[in-house]
Short mmCIF file of C-alpha atoms in Angstrom, two decimals:
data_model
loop_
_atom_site.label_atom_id
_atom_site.label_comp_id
_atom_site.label_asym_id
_atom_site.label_seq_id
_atom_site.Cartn_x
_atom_site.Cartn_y
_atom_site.Cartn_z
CA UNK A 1 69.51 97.24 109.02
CA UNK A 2 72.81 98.16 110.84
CA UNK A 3 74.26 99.10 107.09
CA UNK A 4 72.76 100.53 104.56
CA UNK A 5 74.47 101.73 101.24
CA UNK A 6 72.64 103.07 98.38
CA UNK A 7 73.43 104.39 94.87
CA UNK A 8 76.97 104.36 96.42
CA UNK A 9 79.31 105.70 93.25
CA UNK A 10 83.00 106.48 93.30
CA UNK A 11 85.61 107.55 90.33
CA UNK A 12 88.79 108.17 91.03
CA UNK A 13 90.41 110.46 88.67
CA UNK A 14 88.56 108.98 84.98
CA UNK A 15 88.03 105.73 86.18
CA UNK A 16 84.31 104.47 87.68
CA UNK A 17 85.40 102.10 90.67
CA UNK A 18 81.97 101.47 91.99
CA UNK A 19 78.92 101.68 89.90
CA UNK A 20 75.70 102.32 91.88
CA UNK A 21 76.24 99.94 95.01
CA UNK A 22 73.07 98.77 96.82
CA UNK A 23 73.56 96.46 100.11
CA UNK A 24 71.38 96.13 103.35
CA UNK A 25 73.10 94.17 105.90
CA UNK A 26 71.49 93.31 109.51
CA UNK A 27 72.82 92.80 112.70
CA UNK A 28 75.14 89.41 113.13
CA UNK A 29 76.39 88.34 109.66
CA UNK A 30 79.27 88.12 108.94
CA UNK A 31 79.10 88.84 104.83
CA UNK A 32 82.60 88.14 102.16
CA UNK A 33 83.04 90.85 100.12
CA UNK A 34 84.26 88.19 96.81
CA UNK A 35 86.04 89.27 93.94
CA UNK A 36 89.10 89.34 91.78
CA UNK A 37 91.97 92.27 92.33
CA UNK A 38 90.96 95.64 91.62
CA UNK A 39 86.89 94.41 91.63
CA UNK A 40 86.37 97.65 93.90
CA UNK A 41 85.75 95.85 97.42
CA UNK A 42 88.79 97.84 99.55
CA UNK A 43 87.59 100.87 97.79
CA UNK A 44 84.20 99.77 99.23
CA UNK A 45 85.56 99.27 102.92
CA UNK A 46 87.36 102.61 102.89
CA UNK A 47 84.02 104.62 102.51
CA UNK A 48 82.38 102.92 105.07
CA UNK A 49 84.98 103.43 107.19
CA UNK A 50 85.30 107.25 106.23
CA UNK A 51 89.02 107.12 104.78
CA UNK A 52 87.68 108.36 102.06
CA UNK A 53 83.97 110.10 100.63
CA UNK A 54 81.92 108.60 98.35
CA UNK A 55 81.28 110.61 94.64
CA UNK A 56 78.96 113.89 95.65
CA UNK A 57 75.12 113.25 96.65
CA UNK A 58 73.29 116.08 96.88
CA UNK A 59 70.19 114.63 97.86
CA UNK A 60 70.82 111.82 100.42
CA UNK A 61 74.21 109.76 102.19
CA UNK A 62 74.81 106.85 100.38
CA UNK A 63 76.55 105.27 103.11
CA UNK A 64 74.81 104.88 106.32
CA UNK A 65 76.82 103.00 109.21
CA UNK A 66 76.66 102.63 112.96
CA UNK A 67 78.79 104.76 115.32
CA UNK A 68 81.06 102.56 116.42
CA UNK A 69 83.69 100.69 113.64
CA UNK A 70 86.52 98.35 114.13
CA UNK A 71 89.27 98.51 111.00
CA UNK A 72 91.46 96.28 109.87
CA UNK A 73 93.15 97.48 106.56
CA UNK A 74 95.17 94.76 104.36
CA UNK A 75 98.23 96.70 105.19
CA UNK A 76 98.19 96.21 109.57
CA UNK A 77 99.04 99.46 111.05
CA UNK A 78 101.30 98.46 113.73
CA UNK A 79 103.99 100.40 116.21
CA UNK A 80 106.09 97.49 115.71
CA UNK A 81 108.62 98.56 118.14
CA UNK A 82 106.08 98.16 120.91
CA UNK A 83 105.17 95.38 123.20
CA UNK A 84 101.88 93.45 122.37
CA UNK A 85 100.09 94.74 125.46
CA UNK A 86 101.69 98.04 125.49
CA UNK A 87 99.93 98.74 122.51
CA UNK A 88 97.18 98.12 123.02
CA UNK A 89 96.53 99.59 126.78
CA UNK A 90 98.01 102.47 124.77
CA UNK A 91 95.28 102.88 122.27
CA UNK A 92 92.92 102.69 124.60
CA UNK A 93 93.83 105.58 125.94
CA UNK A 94 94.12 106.99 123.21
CA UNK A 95 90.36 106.33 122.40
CA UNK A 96 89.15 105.98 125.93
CA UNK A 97 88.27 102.60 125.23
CA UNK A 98 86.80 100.98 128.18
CA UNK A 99 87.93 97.41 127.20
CA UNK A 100 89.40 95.18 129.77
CA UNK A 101 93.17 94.61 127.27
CA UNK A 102 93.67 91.16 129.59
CA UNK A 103 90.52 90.00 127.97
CA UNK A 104 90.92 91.02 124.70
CA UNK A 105 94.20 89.94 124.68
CA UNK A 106 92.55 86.22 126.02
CA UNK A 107 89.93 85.95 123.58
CA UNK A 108 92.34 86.67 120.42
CA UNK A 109 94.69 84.37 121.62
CA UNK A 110 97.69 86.69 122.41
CA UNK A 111 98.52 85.27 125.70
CA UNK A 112 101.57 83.77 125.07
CA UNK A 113 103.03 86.54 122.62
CA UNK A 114 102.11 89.29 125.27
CA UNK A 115 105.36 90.42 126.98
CA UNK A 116 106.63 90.27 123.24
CA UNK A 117 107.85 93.33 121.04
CA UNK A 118 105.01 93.01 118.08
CA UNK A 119 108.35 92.82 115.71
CA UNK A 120 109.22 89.90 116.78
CA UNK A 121 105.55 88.24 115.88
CA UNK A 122 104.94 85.55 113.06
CA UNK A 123 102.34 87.47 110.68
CA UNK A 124 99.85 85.37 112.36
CA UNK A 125 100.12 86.54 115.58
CA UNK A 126 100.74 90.37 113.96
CA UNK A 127 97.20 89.69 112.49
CA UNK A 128 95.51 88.97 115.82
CA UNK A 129 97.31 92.15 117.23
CA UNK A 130 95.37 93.92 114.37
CA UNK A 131 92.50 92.49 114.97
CA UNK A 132 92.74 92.76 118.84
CA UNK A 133 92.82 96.65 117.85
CA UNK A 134 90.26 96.98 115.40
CA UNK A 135 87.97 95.32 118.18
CA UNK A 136 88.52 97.77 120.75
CA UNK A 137 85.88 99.73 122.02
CA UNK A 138 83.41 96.60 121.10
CA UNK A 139 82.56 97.48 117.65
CA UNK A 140 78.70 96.91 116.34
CA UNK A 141 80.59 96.85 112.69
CA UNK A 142 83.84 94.79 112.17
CA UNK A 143 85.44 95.70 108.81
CA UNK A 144 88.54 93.45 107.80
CA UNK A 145 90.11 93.67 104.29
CA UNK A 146 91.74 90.94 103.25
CA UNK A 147 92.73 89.48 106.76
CA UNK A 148 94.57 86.26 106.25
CA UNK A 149 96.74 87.34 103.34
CA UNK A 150 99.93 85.89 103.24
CA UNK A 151 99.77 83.52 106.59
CA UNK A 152 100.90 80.18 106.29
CA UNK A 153 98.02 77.10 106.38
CA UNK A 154 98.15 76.84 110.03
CA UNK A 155 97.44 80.40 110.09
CA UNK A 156 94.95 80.32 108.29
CA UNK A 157 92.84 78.08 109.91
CA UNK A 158 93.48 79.97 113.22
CA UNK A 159 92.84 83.34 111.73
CA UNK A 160 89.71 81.81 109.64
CA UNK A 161 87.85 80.35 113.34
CA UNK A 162 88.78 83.24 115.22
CA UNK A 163 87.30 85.64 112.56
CA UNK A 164 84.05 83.36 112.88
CA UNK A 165 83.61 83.42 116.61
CA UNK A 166 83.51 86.98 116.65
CA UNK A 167 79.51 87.28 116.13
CA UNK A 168 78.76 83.99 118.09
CA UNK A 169 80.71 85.83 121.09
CA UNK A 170 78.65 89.06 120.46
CA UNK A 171 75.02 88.63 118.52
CA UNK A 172 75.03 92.13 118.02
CA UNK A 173 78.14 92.71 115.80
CA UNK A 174 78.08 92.43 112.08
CA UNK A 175 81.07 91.42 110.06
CA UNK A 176 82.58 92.54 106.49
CA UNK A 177 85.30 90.64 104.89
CA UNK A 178 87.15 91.13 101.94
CA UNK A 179 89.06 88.20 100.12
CA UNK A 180 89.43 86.66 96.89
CA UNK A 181 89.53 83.18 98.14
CA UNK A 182 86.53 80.99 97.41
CA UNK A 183 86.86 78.74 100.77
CA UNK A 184 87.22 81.71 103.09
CA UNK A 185 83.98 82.31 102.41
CA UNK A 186 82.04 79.20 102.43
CA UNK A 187 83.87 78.35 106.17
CA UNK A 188 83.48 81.86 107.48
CA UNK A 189 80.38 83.83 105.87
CA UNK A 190 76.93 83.86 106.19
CA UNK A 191 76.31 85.34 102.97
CA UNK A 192 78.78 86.70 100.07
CA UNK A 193 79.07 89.58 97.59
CA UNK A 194 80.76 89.28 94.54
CA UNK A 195 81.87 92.29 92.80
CA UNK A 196 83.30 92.50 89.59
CA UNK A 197 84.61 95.98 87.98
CA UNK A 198 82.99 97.89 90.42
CA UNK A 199 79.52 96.06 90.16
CA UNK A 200 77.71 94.09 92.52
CA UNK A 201 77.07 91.06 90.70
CA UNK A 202 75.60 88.47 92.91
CA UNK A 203 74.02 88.97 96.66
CA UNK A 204 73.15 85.52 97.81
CA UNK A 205 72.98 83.84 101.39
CA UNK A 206 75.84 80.71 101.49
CA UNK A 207 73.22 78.01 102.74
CA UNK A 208 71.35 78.64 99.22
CA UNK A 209 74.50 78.29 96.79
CA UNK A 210 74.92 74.95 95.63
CA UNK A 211 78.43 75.71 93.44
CA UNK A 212 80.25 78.66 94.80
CA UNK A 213 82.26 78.22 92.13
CA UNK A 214 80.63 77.95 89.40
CA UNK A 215 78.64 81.33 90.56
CA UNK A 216 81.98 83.07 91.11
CA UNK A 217 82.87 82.25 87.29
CA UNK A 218 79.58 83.14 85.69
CA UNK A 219 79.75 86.82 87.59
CA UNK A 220 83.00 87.74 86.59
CA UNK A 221 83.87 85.69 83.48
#
């Protein structure tokens, strides 16, 4: 299993945010993280990502992920002021990345927008910057929280088929997602979690849910 998180808890101040969190996920998936606001999943995506540490375990690391991680929070951390491919030859060196930016920059579909300042980007094309950066240095673990909030429907659809050609162009990477939309998962994921107050309350592959929906209601009704 490329991921591996078990008896994962985490309070912050008196509140329990997650409540004994089990997941194995393999090489390849790309899994939705489903649930309502405040159901615990960014809280989730931060620990595996290391922004922040999981509640004290003495005996064992409840989070176990591969070396390398790409990150895209819901908030994209962007130099704005920079152009599209100046940023991102400059984090490269910053990482000593040894990513070819002319390619990356094809395969998110930057092209056009890359003599641009990264201010003067629709949030659609901001999006692909962030995710053009969170793919650097070929991740085996892609974490995105929340990645089409707030794009228009065109956006979307871009945002949704470029999110689900990332595994197809590389077997070996293994996608997380976090949304509270219902069809971003059924036209991007392979299988969904759906938390609710901090509790994993369903772990099912797509292709055996007959009513997302209906699921979705009974778990956090």
């Amino acid at each position: 299993m490329l991921v591996q998180v078990a008896h994962l808890n985490k309070h912050i101040g008196q509140q329990h945010v997650l409540k004994d969190i089990n997941l194995a996920i393999p090489k390849g998936q790309i899994v939705g993280l489903l649930g309502p606001n405040g159901a615990g999943k960014s809280t989730l995506m931060k620990i595996m990502t290391g922004v922040w540490d999981a509640d004290t375990q003495p005996s064992a690391a409840p989070v176990q992920v591969p070396e390398r991680i790409g990150y895209l929070p819901e908030l994209n951390p962007l130099y704005t002021e920079m152009y599209v491919r100046e940023f991102l030859l400059m984090l490269c060196r910053l990482t000593h990345a040894q990513d070819d930016v002319e390619a990356l920059i094809d395969r998110v579909g930057l092209r056009p927008e890359a003599n641009k300042r990264i201010r003067e980007l629709s949030k659609g094309y901001k999006q692909r910057v962030g995710l053009a950066q969170a793919l650097l240095n070929q991740p085996q673990l892609l974490i995105l929280d929340e990645p089409t909030t707030g794009l228009d429907p065109n956006q979307l659809v871009e945002i949704r088929q470029l999110i689900k050609g990332l595994t197809a162009h590389n077997a070996q990477c293994t996608v997380i997602l976090s949304t509270h939309i219902l069809q971003e998962v059924r036209e991007m994921c392979d299988r969904v979690v759906i938390l609710d107050h901090g509790e994993i309350k369903a772990d099912r592959m797509i292709s055996e849910i007959d009513n997302l929906e209906q699921l979705f209601a009974t778990c956090t009704q």
